[in-house]
PDB file of C-alpha atoms in Angstrom:
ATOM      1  CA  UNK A 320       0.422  -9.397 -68.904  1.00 76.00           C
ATOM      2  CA  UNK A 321       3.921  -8.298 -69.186  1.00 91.00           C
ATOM      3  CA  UNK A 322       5.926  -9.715 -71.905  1.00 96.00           C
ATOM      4  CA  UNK A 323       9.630  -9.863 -73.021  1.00 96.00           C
ATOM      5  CA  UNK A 324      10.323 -10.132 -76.872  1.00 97.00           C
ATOM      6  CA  UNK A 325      11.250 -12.145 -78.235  1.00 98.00           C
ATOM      7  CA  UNK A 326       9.255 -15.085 -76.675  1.00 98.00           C
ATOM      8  CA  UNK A 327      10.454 -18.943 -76.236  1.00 98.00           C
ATOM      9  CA  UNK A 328      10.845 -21.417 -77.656  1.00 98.00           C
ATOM     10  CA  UNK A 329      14.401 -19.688 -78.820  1.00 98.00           C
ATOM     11  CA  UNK A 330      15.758 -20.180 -82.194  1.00 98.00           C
ATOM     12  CA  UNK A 331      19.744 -19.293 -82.217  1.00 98.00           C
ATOM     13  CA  UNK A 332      18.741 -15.807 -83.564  1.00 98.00           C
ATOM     14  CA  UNK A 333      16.461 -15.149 -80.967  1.00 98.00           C
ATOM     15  CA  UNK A 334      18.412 -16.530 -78.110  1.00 98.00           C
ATOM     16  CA  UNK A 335      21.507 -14.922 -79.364  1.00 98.00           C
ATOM     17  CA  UNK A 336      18.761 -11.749 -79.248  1.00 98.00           C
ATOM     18  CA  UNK A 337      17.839 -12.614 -75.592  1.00 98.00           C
ATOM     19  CA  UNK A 338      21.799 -12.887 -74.554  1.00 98.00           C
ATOM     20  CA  UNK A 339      22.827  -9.304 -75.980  1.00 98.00           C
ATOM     21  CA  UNK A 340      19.481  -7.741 -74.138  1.00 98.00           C
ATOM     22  CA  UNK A 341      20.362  -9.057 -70.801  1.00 98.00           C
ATOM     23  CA  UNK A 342      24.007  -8.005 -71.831  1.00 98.00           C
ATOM     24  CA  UNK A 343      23.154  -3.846 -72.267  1.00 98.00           C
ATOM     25  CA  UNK A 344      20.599  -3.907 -69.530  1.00 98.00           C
ATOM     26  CA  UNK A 345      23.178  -5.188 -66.874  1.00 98.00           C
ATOM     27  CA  UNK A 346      25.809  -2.834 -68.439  1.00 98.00           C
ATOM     28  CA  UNK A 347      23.338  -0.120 -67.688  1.00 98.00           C
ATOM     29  CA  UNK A 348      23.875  -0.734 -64.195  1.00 98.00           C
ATOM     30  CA  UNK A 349      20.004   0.144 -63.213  1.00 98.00           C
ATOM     31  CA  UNK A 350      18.820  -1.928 -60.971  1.00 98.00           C
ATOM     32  CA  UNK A 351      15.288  -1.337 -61.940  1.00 98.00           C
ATOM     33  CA  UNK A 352      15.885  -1.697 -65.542  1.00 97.00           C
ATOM     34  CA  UNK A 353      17.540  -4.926 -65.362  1.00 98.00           C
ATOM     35  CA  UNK A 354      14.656  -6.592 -63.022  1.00 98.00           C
ATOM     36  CA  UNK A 355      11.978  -6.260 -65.764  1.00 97.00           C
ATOM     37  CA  UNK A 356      13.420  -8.753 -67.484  1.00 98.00           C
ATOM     38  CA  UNK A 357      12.486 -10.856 -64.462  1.00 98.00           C
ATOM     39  CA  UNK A 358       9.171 -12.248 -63.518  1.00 98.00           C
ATOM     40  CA  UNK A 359       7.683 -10.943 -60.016  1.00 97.00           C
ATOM     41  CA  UNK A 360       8.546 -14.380 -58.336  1.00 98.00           C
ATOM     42  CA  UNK A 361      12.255 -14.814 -59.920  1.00 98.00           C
ATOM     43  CA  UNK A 362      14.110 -17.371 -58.338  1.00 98.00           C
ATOM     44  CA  UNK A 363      18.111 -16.706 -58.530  1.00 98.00           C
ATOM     45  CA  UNK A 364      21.015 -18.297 -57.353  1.00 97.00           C
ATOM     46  CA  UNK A 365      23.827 -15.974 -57.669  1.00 96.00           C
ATOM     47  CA  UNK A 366      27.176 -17.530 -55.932  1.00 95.00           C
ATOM     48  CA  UNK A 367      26.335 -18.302 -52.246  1.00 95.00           C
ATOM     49  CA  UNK A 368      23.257 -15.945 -51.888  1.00 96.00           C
ATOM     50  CA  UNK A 369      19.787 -17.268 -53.196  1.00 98.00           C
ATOM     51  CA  UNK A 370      17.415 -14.348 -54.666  1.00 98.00           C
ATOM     52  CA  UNK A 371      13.676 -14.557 -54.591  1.00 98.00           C
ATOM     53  CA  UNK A 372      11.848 -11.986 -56.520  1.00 98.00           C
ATOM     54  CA  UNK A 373      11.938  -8.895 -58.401  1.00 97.00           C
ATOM     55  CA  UNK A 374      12.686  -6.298 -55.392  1.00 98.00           C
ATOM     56  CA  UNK A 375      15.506  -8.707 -53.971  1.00 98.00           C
ATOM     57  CA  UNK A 376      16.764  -8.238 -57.244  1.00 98.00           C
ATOM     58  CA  UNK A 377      16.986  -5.206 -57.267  1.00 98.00           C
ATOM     59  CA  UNK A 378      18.658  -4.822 -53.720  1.00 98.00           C
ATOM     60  CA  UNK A 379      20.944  -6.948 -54.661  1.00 98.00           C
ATOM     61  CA  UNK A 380      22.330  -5.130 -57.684  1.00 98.00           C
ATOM     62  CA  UNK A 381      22.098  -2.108 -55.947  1.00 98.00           C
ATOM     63  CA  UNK A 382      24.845  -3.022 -53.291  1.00 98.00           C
ATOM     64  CA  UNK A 383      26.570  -5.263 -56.165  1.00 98.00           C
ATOM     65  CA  UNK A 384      27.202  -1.940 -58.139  1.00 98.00           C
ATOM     66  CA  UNK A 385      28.328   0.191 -55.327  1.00 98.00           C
ATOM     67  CA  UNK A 386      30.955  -2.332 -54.463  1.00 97.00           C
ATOM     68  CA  UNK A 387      31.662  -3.661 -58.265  1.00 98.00           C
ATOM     69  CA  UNK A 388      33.104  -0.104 -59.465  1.00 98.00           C
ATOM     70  CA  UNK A 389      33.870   0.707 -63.609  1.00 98.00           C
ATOM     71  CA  UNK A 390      31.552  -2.821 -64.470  1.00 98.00           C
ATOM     72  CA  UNK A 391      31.375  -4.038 -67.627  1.00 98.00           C
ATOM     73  CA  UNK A 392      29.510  -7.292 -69.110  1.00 98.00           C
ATOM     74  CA  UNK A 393      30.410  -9.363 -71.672  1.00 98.00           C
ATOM     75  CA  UNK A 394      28.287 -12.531 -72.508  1.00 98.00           C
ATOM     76  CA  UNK A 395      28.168 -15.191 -74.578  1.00 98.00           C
ATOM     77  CA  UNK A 396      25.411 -17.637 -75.880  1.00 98.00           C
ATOM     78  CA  UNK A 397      26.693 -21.070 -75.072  1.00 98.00           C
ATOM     79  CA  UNK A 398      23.153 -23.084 -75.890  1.00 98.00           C
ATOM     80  CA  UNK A 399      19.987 -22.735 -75.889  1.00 98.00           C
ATOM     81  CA  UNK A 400      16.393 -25.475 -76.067  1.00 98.00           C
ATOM     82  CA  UNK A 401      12.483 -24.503 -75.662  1.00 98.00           C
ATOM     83  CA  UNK A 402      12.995 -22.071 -72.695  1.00 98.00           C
ATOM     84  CA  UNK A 403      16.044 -22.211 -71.900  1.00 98.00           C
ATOM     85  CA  UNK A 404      19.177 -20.427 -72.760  1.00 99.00           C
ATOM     86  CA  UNK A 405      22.653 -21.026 -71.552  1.00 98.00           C
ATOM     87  CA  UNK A 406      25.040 -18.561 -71.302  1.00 98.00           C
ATOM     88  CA  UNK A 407      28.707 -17.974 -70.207  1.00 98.00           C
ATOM     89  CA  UNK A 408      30.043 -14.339 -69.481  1.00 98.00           C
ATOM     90  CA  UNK A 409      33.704 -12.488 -68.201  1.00 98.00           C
ATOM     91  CA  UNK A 410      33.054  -9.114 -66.540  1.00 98.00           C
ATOM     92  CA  UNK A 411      35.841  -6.877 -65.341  1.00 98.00           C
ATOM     93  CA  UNK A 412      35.315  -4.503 -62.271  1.00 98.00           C
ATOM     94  CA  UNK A 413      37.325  -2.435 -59.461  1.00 98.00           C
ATOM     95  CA  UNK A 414      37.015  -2.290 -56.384  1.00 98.00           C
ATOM     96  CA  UNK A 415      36.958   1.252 -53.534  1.00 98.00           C
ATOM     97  CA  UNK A 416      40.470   0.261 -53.169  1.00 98.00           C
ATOM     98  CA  UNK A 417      41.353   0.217 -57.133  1.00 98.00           C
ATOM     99  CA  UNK A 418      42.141  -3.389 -57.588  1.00 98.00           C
ATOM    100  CA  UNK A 419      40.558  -4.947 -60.743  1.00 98.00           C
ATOM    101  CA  UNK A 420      38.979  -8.011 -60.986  1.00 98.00           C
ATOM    102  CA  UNK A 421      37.711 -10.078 -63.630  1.00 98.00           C
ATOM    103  CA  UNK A 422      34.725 -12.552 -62.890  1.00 98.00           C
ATOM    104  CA  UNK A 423      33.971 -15.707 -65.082  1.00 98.00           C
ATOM    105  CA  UNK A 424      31.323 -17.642 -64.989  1.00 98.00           C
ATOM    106  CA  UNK A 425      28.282 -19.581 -66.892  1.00 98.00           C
ATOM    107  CA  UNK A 426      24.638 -18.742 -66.158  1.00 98.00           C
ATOM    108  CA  UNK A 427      21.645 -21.199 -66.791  1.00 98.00           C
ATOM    109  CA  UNK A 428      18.287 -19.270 -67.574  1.00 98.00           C
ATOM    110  CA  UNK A 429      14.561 -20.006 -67.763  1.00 98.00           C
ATOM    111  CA  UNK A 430      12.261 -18.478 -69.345  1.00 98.00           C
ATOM    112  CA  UNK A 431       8.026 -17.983 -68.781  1.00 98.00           C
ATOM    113  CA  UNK A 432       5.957 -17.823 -71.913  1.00 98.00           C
ATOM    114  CA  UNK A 433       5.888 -14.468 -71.549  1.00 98.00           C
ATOM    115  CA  UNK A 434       9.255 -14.047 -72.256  1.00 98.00           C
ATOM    116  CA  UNK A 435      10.046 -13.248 -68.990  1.00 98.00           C
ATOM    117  CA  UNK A 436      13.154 -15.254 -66.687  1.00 98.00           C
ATOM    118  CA  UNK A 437      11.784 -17.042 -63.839  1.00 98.00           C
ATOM    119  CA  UNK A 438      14.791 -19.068 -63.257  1.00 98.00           C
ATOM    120  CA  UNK A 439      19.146 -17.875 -63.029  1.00 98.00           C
ATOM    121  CA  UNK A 440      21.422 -19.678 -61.987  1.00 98.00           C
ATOM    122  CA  UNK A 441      24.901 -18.399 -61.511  1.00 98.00           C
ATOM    123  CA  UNK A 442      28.343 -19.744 -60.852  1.00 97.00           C
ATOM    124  CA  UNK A 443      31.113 -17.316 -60.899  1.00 97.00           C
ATOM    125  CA  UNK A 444      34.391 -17.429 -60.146  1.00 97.00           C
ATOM    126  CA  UNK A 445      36.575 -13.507 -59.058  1.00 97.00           C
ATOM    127  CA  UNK A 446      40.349 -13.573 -60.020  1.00 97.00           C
ATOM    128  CA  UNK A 447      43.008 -10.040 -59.338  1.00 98.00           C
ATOM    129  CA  UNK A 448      44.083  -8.469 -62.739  1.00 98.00           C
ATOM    130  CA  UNK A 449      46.227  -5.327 -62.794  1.00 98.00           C
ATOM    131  CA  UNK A 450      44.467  -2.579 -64.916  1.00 97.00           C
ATOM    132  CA  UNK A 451      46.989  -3.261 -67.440  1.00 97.00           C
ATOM    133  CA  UNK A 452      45.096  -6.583 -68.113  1.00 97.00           C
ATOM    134  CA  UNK A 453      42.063  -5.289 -68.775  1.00 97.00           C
ATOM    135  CA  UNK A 454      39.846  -6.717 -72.091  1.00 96.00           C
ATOM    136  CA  UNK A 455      36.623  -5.204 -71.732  1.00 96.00           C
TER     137      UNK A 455
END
């Protein structure tokens, strides 16, 4: 069985643990490595699109990070019970074209006993920054 330390239930240490893993692993921009966090049978809504699955996953960050140029993460714990961890997150990107963005959002997150997310849930929210706004 594959598991994810640390495991639920989450105390603030460990969920504030759990937040800064996802963090670096989606600021390493690997697809791959980012999806093992996941169980097999994920279930994601990102947005509009609804993900199902570990290789969906990772399809889905591929093209993200081919469009979503210079990405960086930032998140934030914003609560956490049992399995469950809340979280709320800015990222700033640019696009082929070289506008910057900045994306805000909150992200709900459920966890297997392994450790493992079997349940995001994302709503985010793109605004136009000029590189001279940049924070991350």
């Amino acid at each position: 069985m594959e598991k994810k330390h640390p495991l639920p239930p989450f105390n603030k240490e460990t969920a504030i643990q759990k937040v800064q893993m996802a963090e670096d692993a989606w600021n390493s921009k690997d697809p791959v490595t980012v999806s093992k966090a996941y169980t097999i049978d994920t279930e994601w809504r990102n947005r509009d699109l609804f993900i199902n699955g570990r290789q969906e996953v990772q399809e889905f960050l591929a093209n993200k990070w081919k469009i979503e140029l210079a990405y960086k993460l930032k998140k934030e714990l914003w609560a956490f019970q049992d399995n469950r961890i809340a979280v709320r997150f800015e990222y700033e990107y640019h696009n082929k074209e070289g506008q910057w963005f900045r994306a805000y959002g909150n992200e709900n997150w459920e966890f297997d006993n392994n450790g493992l997310m079997k349940k995001r849930y994302a709503s985010i929210n793109d605004i136009k920054i000029n590189e001279s706004d940049r924070k991350l």
